Amino acid sequence: MVRKYRNAFVVFLLLLAVIPLGAQAPDTADLNAIYQIKDEGFNHSQVMDTMSYLTDVYGPRLTNSPNIKQAADWTMGKMKEWQLANVHLEPWGPFGKGWSNERFSLQAISPRPFPLIAYAKAWTPGTNGMVMAEAVWAPIQKEEDIEKYRGKLKGKFVLTAQQPEIPSRTEAQFHRYTDAELAEEATEPVAVREAVEERRARFRMQRELNQKIQKFLVEEDVAVWIEPSSGDDGTVWAQSGGGRDPKDPPAPCRVAVANENYGRLVRMLEKKVPVTLQADIQNKFYEDDLNSFNIIGEIPGSDKARAGEIVMVGAHFDSWHAGTGATDNGAGSGVMLEVMRILKATGVKLRRTVRIGLWTGEEQGLLGSKAYVKQHFADWEPGATADTEKIKILPEHTRLDAYYNVDNGSGKIRGIYLQGNEAIAPLFSQWMEPFHNLGMTTLTIRNTGGTDHLSFDAVGLPGFQFVQDPLDYDSRTHHSNMDVYERIQEPDMEQMAVIVASFVYLTANREDMVPRKPLPSTRPKRPNPFN
């Protein structure tokens, strides 16, 4: 009998060693609160109504455009309606000029009339009314090719690129993670540095060539620079084609055309068949205020000893302009607004203050979230050597508990990226248990790049992005004309809002703040992102 109790005691001690005291599973009170969150999020959801306003009514939301300012006004109105506190715009900048497309038409007139699926590129001028002119095929693959066409392109519609290859589709572009793929995602990868550097080098070379082509076409005074989209099936990716800084060099009117339409034009011109195009493109610039803003709101904490500590949720509010900014990133903004609504509507206890940040300028380099982190948490100053910077911690740095981000489309949450934070894995593993039946099962030490949690992680703050089902985000909607309300998956949006709200609740009520990685002390010197 003594041996039996002794063995049981040993097992108990081993369990304590495996499960850290701060990482036990949610208790009964927590599970009751999660039940309330699930009930509100699944049975009384408002997320799709929010999405329709952000996309159908106010989208797209290009930074510093009239659309994004009107969307921000509507969003702050909803936050106040939900009785959030401290709702305000927080300026940052300078960002640069605003831009919008007010009118667009492009079609072939001869040898046969047909419309073209096409979109203006952002921060480029229009056509100053209706123009009709000859199309010219002037392929420029290297700088030396430019001289072949000097003095020959004035007033023409000019095509300079080869048609991108259109792949044969053998698999569906809409995809959910399999168990095997999630298991692979949970493994720690070893980076292949050479491949990354090679891609960056190719990108820099192409960017430099495009800048030289742009300068040449402005000098030639072309009517429109027509470029192929890399998509297919009529999907068009359209991003920036000019500079937002008033001091940037001028750009011609630039248009992204569906791959299939571009190929038809090129093939006719290669056959020496004359092609006439007609366009009416009205683009507007806005230079009255070169600064941008972030949207902020809060639910104050109920515990006087913890209310000064902050749990943040966030997503980028801006988008590109060919679609309505639905999956990128109306989905993230809609989910985080729904998180705040759920927490407020349920009235669950929140010891710490919960704050939402909706960022602008993400598409131009995480500018809004970087500015917020710089204003509130940490800045960088000259280091010991001319090519390094050292971190300068601000008083609020110690008060931010965690930041949670959504920005990978509208696919449901399958796990969370730990961002290399080994110490937080046991905690998140326990917190995920109530959501295994919703498909959230995966912890991965990996990071997913290119979104706003990186601004927080860069200064040693716990910033996290969730693992989401890819759906057709990368293959069809991301930055394209297909980024519209119809590509949003309503059940997935509700699942995301419930999980994020629950993680926020658990974070806000934990006795201790979540574990942090070691603070970065220095980094290579970087240019000012706002210059």
Coordinates of N, CA and C in Angstrom, one line a residue, residues 322-471:
A322 N -8.5 47.0 -56.7 CA -9.2 46.3 -57.8 C -10.5 45.6 -57.3
G323 N -10.4 45.1 -56.0 CA -11.6 44.5 -55.4 C -12.1 45.4 -54.4
T324 N -12.7 44.9 -53.3 CA -13.3 45.7 -52.2 C -12.6 45.5 -50.9
G325 N -11.4 44.8 -51.0 CA -10.6 44.6 -49.7 C -11.3 43.7 -48.7
A326 N -11.9 42.6 -49.2 CA -12.7 41.7 -48.4 C -11.8 40.7 -47.6
T327 N -11.1 39.8 -48.4 CA -10.2 38.8 -47.7 C -8.9 39.5 -47.2
D328 N -8.5 40.6 -47.8 CA -7.3 41.3 -47.5 C -7.5 42.8 -47.4
N329 N -7.8 43.3 -46.2 CA -8.0 42.5 -45.0 C -9.2 42.9 -44.2
G330 N -10.3 43.1 -45.0 CA -11.6 43.3 -44.4 C -11.9 42.2 -43.4
A331 N -11.5 40.9 -43.8 CA -11.8 39.8 -42.9 C -11.1 40.0 -41.6
G332 N -9.8 40.3 -41.5 CA -9.2 40.5 -40.2 C -9.8 41.7 -39.4
S333 N -10.1 42.8 -40.1 CA -10.7 43.9 -39.4 C -12.1 43.5 -38.9
G334 N -12.9 42.8 -39.8 CA -14.2 42.4 -39.4 C -14.2 41.5 -38.2
V335 N -13.2 40.5 -38.2 CA -13.1 39.6 -37.1 C -12.8 40.3 -35.8
M336 N -11.8 41.2 -35.8 CA -11.4 41.9 -34.6 C -12.5 42.9 -34.1
L337 N -13.2 43.5 -35.0 CA -14.4 44.3 -34.5 C -15.4 43.4 -33.9
E338 N -15.6 42.2 -34.4 CA -16.6 41.3 -33.8 C -16.1 40.8 -32.5
V339 N -14.8 40.6 -32.3 CA -14.2 40.2 -31.1 C -14.5 41.2 -30.0
M340 N -14.4 42.5 -30.3 CA -14.7 43.5 -29.3 C -16.2 43.6 -29.0
R341 N -17.0 43.4 -30.1 CA -18.4 43.4 -29.8 C -18.8 42.2 -28.9
I342 N -18.3 41.0 -29.2 CA -18.6 39.9 -28.4 C -18.2 40.1 -26.9
L343 N -17.0 40.5 -26.7 CA -16.6 40.7 -25.3 C -17.4 41.8 -24.6
K344 N -17.8 42.8 -25.3 CA -18.7 43.8 -24.7 C -20.1 43.3 -24.5
A345 N -20.6 42.6 -25.5 CA -22.0 42.1 -25.4 C -22.2 41.1 -24.3
T346 N -21.2 40.2 -24.1 CA -21.3 39.1 -23.1 C -21.1 39.6 -21.7
G347 N -20.3 40.7 -21.6 CA -20.0 41.2 -20.3 C -19.1 40.4 -19.5
V348 N -18.3 39.5 -20.1 CA -17.4 38.6 -19.4 C -16.3 39.5 -18.7
K349 N -15.9 39.0 -17.6 CA -14.9 39.7 -16.8 C -13.6 39.9 -17.6
L350 N -13.0 41.1 -17.6 CA -11.7 41.3 -18.2 C -10.9 42.1 -17.3
R351 N -10.0 41.5 -16.6 CA -9.2 42.2 -15.6 C -8.3 43.2 -16.2
R352 N -7.7 42.9 -17.4 CA -6.8 43.8 -18.1 C -7.7 44.6 -19.1
T353 N -7.2 45.7 -19.6 CA -7.8 46.5 -20.6 C -7.6 45.8 -22.0
V354 N -8.6 45.7 -22.8 CA -8.5 45.1 -24.1 C -8.6 46.3 -25.1
R355 N -7.7 46.3 -26.0 CA -7.6 47.4 -27.0 C -7.5 46.9 -28.4
I356 N -8.3 47.5 -29.3 CA -8.2 47.2 -30.7 C -7.4 48.2 -31.5
G357 N -6.6 47.8 -32.4 CA -5.9 48.7 -33.3 C -6.1 48.2 -34.8
L358 N -6.7 49.1 -35.6 CA -6.9 48.8 -37.0 C -5.9 49.7 -37.8
W359 N -5.0 49.1 -38.5 CA -3.9 49.8 -39.1 C -4.1 50.2 -40.5
T360 N -3.5 51.4 -40.9 CA -3.5 51.7 -42.3 C -2.0 51.6 -42.8
G361 N -1.8 51.7 -44.1 CA -0.4 51.7 -44.6 C 0.2 50.3 -44.5
E362 N -0.5 49.3 -44.2 CA 0.1 47.9 -44.1 C 0.6 47.5 -45.4
E363 N -0.1 47.8 -46.5 CA 0.2 47.3 -47.8 C 1.5 48.0 -48.3
Q364 N 1.9 49.1 -47.7 CA 3.1 49.8 -48.2 C 4.3 49.5 -47.2
G365 N 4.1 48.5 -46.3 CA 5.2 48.1 -45.5 C 5.0 48.1 -44.0
L366 N 3.8 47.7 -43.5 CA 3.4 47.7 -42.1 C 3.5 49.1 -41.5
L367 N 3.3 50.1 -42.2 CA 3.6 51.5 -41.7 C 2.8 51.9 -40.5
G368 N 1.5 51.6 -40.5 CA 0.6 52.1 -39.4 C 1.0 51.4 -38.1
S369 N 1.2 50.1 -38.1 CA 1.5 49.4 -36.9 C 2.9 49.7 -36.4
K370 N 3.9 49.9 -37.4 CA 5.2 50.3 -37.0 C 5.2 51.7 -36.3
A371 N 4.3 52.6 -36.8 CA 4.2 53.9 -36.2 C 3.6 53.8 -34.8
Y372 N 2.6 53.0 -34.7 CA 2.0 52.8 -33.4 C 3.0 52.3 -32.3
V373 N 3.7 51.2 -32.7 CA 4.7 50.7 -31.8 C 5.8 51.7 -31.5
K374 N 6.2 52.5 -32.5 CA 7.2 53.5 -32.2 C 6.7 54.6 -31.3
Q375 N 5.4 54.9 -31.4 CA 4.8 56.0 -30.6 C 4.6 55.5 -29.1
H376 N 4.3 54.2 -29.0 CA 3.9 53.7 -27.6 C 4.8 52.8 -26.9
F377 N 5.6 52.0 -27.6 CA 6.3 50.9 -27.0 C 7.8 50.9 -27.1
A378 N 8.3 51.2 -28.2 CA 9.8 51.2 -28.4 C 10.2 51.9 -29.7
D379 N 11.3 52.5 -29.6 CA 11.9 53.2 -30.8 C 13.3 52.7 -30.9
W380 N 13.9 53.1 -32.0 CA 15.3 52.7 -32.3 C 16.2 54.0 -32.4
E381 N 17.4 53.9 -31.8 CA 18.3 55.1 -31.9 C 19.6 54.6 -32.3
P382 N 20.5 55.5 -32.7 CA 21.9 55.1 -33.2 C 22.6 54.2 -32.2
G383 N 23.2 53.1 -32.7 CA 23.9 52.2 -31.9 C 25.4 52.5 -31.7
A384 N 26.1 51.6 -31.3 CA 27.6 51.8 -31.0 C 28.4 52.0 -32.3
T385 N 27.8 51.5 -33.4 CA 28.5 51.6 -34.7 C 27.6 52.3 -35.7
A386 N 28.1 52.8 -36.8 CA 27.3 53.6 -37.7 C 26.3 52.8 -38.4
D387 N 26.4 51.5 -38.5 CA 25.5 50.6 -39.3 C 24.6 49.8 -38.3
T388 N 24.5 50.2 -37.1 CA 23.6 49.5 -36.2 C 22.7 50.5 -35.4
E389 N 21.6 50.0 -34.9 CA 20.7 50.7 -34.1 C 20.4 49.9 -32.8
K390 N 20.2 50.6 -31.7 CA 19.9 50.0 -30.4 C 18.4 50.3 -30.0
I391 N 17.8 49.4 -29.3 CA 16.4 49.6 -28.9 C 16.3 50.6 -27.8
K392 N 15.3 51.4 -27.9 CA 14.9 52.4 -26.8 C 13.5 52.1 -26.3
I393 N 13.5 51.5 -25.1 CA 12.2 51.1 -24.5 C 11.4 52.3 -23.9
L394 N 10.1 52.3 -24.3 CA 9.3 53.4 -23.7 C 8.5 52.8 -22.6
P395 N 7.9 53.7 -21.7 CA 7.2 53.2 -20.5 C 6.1 52.2 -20.7
E396 N 5.4 52.3 -21.8 CA 4.2 51.4 -22.1 C 4.7 50.0 -22.5
H397 N 6.0 49.8 -22.8 CA 6.5 48.5 -23.3 C 6.2 47.4 -22.2
T398 N 6.3 47.7 -21.0 CA 6.1 46.7 -19.9 C 4.7 46.4 -19.7
R399 N 3.8 47.3 -20.2 CA 2.3 47.1 -19.9 C 1.6 46.3 -21.0
L400 N 2.2 46.1 -22.2 CA 1.5 45.3 -23.2 C 1.7 43.8 -22.9
D401 N 0.6 43.1 -22.7 CA 0.7 41.7 -22.4 C 0.9 40.9 -23.7
A402 N 0.0 41.0 -24.6 CA 0.1 40.3 -25.9 C -0.7 41.0 -27.0
Y403 N -0.3 40.8 -28.2 CA -1.0 41.3 -29.4 C -1.3 40.1 -30.3
Y404 N -2.6 40.1 -30.7 CA -3.1 39.0 -31.6 C -3.6 39.6 -32.9
N405 N -3.2 39.0 -34.0 CA -3.4 39.6 -35.4 C -4.1 38.6 -36.3
V406 N -5.0 39.0 -37.2 CA -5.6 38.2 -38.2 C -5.3 38.9 -39.5
D407 N -4.7 38.2 -40.5 CA -4.4 38.7 -41.8 C -4.0 37.6 -42.8
N408 N -4.7 36.6 -42.9 CA -4.5 35.6 -43.9 C -5.8 35.1 -44.6
G409 N -6.7 36.1 -44.8 CA -7.9 35.7 -45.5 C -9.0 35.4 -44.5
S410 N -10.0 34.7 -45.0 CA -11.2 34.4 -44.2 C -11.3 32.9 -43.8
G411 N -10.2 32.2 -44.0 CA -10.1 30.8 -43.6 C -10.1 30.6 -42.1
K412 N -10.8 29.5 -41.6 CA -10.9 29.4 -40.1 C -9.5 29.1 -39.5
I413 N -9.5 29.4 -38.2 CA -8.2 29.2 -37.5 C -8.0 27.7 -37.2
R414 N -6.7 27.3 -37.5 CA -6.3 25.9 -37.3 C -5.3 25.8 -36.2
G415 N -4.7 26.9 -35.8 CA -3.6 26.9 -34.8 C -3.1 28.3 -34.6
I416 N -1.9 28.4 -34.1 CA -1.2 29.7 -33.9 C 0.3 29.6 -34.1
Y417 N 0.8 30.6 -34.7 CA 2.3 30.7 -34.9 C 2.9 31.2 -33.6
L418 N 3.9 30.5 -33.1 CA 4.5 30.9 -31.8 C 5.6 32.0 -32.0
Q419 N 6.0 32.2 -33.2 CA 6.9 33.3 -33.5 C 8.3 33.0 -32.8
G420 N 8.6 31.8 -32.7 CA 9.8 31.4 -32.0 C 9.8 31.5 -30.5
N421 N 8.6 31.7 -29.9 CA 8.5 31.9 -28.5 C 8.2 30.5 -27.8
E422 N 9.3 29.8 -27.5 CA 9.2 28.4 -27.0 C 8.4 28.5 -25.6
A423 N 8.6 29.5 -24.8 CA 8.1 29.5 -23.5 C 6.6 29.6 -23.4
I424 N 6.0 30.1 -24.5 CA 4.5 30.2 -24.4 C 3.8 29.0 -24.9
A425 N 4.5 28.0 -25.5 CA 3.9 26.8 -26.1 C 3.0 26.1 -25.1
P426 N 3.4 25.8 -23.9 CA 2.5 25.0 -23.0 C 1.2 25.8 -22.7
L427 N 1.3 27.1 -22.5 CA 0.1 27.9 -22.3 C -0.9 27.8 -23.4
F428 N -0.4 28.1 -24.6 CA -1.3 28.1 -25.8 C -1.8 26.7 -26.0
S429 N -1.1 25.7 -25.7 CA -1.5 24.3 -25.9 C -2.8 24.0 -25.0
Q430 N -2.7 24.5 -23.8 CA -3.9 24.3 -22.9 C -5.1 25.2 -23.4
W431 N -4.8 26.4 -23.8 CA -5.9 27.3 -24.2 C -6.6 26.8 -25.5
M432 N -5.9 26.0 -26.3 CA -6.5 25.5 -27.5 C -7.5 24.4 -27.3
E433 N -7.4 23.7 -26.1 CA -8.2 22.5 -25.9 C -9.7 22.7 -26.1
P434 N -10.3 23.8 -25.6 CA -11.7 24.0 -25.9 C -12.1 24.2 -27.3
F435 N -11.1 24.3 -28.2 CA -11.4 24.6 -29.6 C -10.9 23.5 -30.5
H436 N -10.5 22.4 -29.9 CA -10.1 21.2 -30.8 C -11.3 20.8 -31.7
N437 N -12.5 20.9 -31.1 CA -13.7 20.5 -31.8 C -14.1 21.5 -32.9
L438 N -13.4 22.7 -32.9 CA -13.6 23.7 -34.0 C -12.5 23.7 -35.0
G439 N -11.6 22.7 -34.8 CA -10.5 22.5 -35.8 C -9.2 23.2 -35.4
M440 N -9.1 23.8 -34.2 CA -7.8 24.5 -33.8 C -7.0 23.5 -33.0
T441 N -6.0 22.9 -33.6 CA -5.2 21.9 -33.0 C -3.7 22.0 -33.1
T442 N -3.2 23.0 -33.9 CA -1.8 23.1 -34.2 C -1.1 24.2 -33.6
L443 N 0.1 23.9 -32.9 CA 1.0 24.9 -32.5 C 2.3 24.7 -33.4
T444 N 2.7 25.9 -33.9 CA 3.9 25.8 -34.7 C 4.9 26.9 -34.3
I445 N 6.2 26.5 -34.1 CA 7.2 27.5 -33.7 C 7.5 28.5 -34.8
R446 N 6.9 28.2 -36.0 CA 7.2 29.1 -37.1 C 6.6 30.4 -37.0
N447 N 7.0 31.3 -37.9 CA 6.4 32.6 -38.0 C 5.8 32.7 -39.4
T448 N 4.7 33.4 -39.5 CA 4.2 33.8 -40.8 C 4.5 35.3 -41.0
G449 N 5.1 35.6 -42.1 CA 5.6 37.0 -42.3 C 4.6 37.9 -43.0
G450 N 5.1 39.1 -43.1 CA 4.4 40.1 -44.0 C 3.1 40.7 -43.4
T451 N 3.0 40.6 -42.0 CA 1.8 41.3 -41.5 C 2.1 41.9 -40.1
D452 N 1.1 42.6 -39.5 CA 1.4 43.6 -38.5 C 1.9 43.0 -37.1
H453 N 1.8 41.7 -36.9 CA 2.4 41.2 -35.6 C 3.9 41.4 -35.6
L454 N 4.5 41.5 -36.8 CA 5.9 41.6 -36.9 C 6.4 42.9 -36.2
S455 N 5.6 44.0 -36.3 CA 6.0 45.3 -35.7 C 6.1 45.1 -34.2
F456 N 5.3 44.3 -33.6 CA 5.4 44.1 -32.2 C 6.5 43.2 -31.8
D457 N 6.6 42.1 -32.5 CA 7.7 41.1 -32.3 C 9.1 41.7 -32.4
A458 N 9.2 42.7 -33.3 CA 10.5 43.3 -33.6 C 11.1 44.0 -32.4
V459 N 10.2 44.4 -31.5 CA 10.7 45.1 -30.3 C 10.5 44.3 -29.0
G460 N 10.4 43.0 -29.2 CA 10.4 42.1 -28.0 C 9.0 41.9 -27.4
L461 N 8.0 42.3 -28.0 CA 6.6 42.2 -27.5 C 6.0 40.9 -28.0
P462 N 5.2 40.2 -27.3 CA 4.5 39.0 -27.7 C 3.5 39.3 -28.8
G463 N 3.8 39.1 -30.0 CA 2.9 39.4 -31.1 C 2.6 38.1 -31.9
F464 N 1.3 37.8 -32.2 CA 1.0 36.4 -32.7 C 0.0 36.6 -33.9
Q465 N 0.2 35.7 -34.9 CA -0.7 35.5 -36.0 C -1.2 34.1 -36.0
F466 N -2.5 33.9 -36.3 CA -3.0 32.6 -36.3 C -2.8 31.8 -37.6
V467 N -2.7 30.5 -37.5 CA -2.7 29.6 -38.6 C -4.1 29.5 -39.2
Q468 N -4.3 29.8 -40.4 CA -5.7 29.8 -41.0 C -5.7 28.9 -42.3
D469 N -6.8 28.3 -42.5 CA -7.0 27.5 -43.8 C -6.8 28.5 -44.9
P470 N -6.0 28.1 -45.9 CA -5.7 29.0 -47.0 C -6.8 29.4 -47.9
L471 N -7.8 28.4 -48.1 CA -8.9 28.6 -49.0 C -8.3 29.1 -50.4

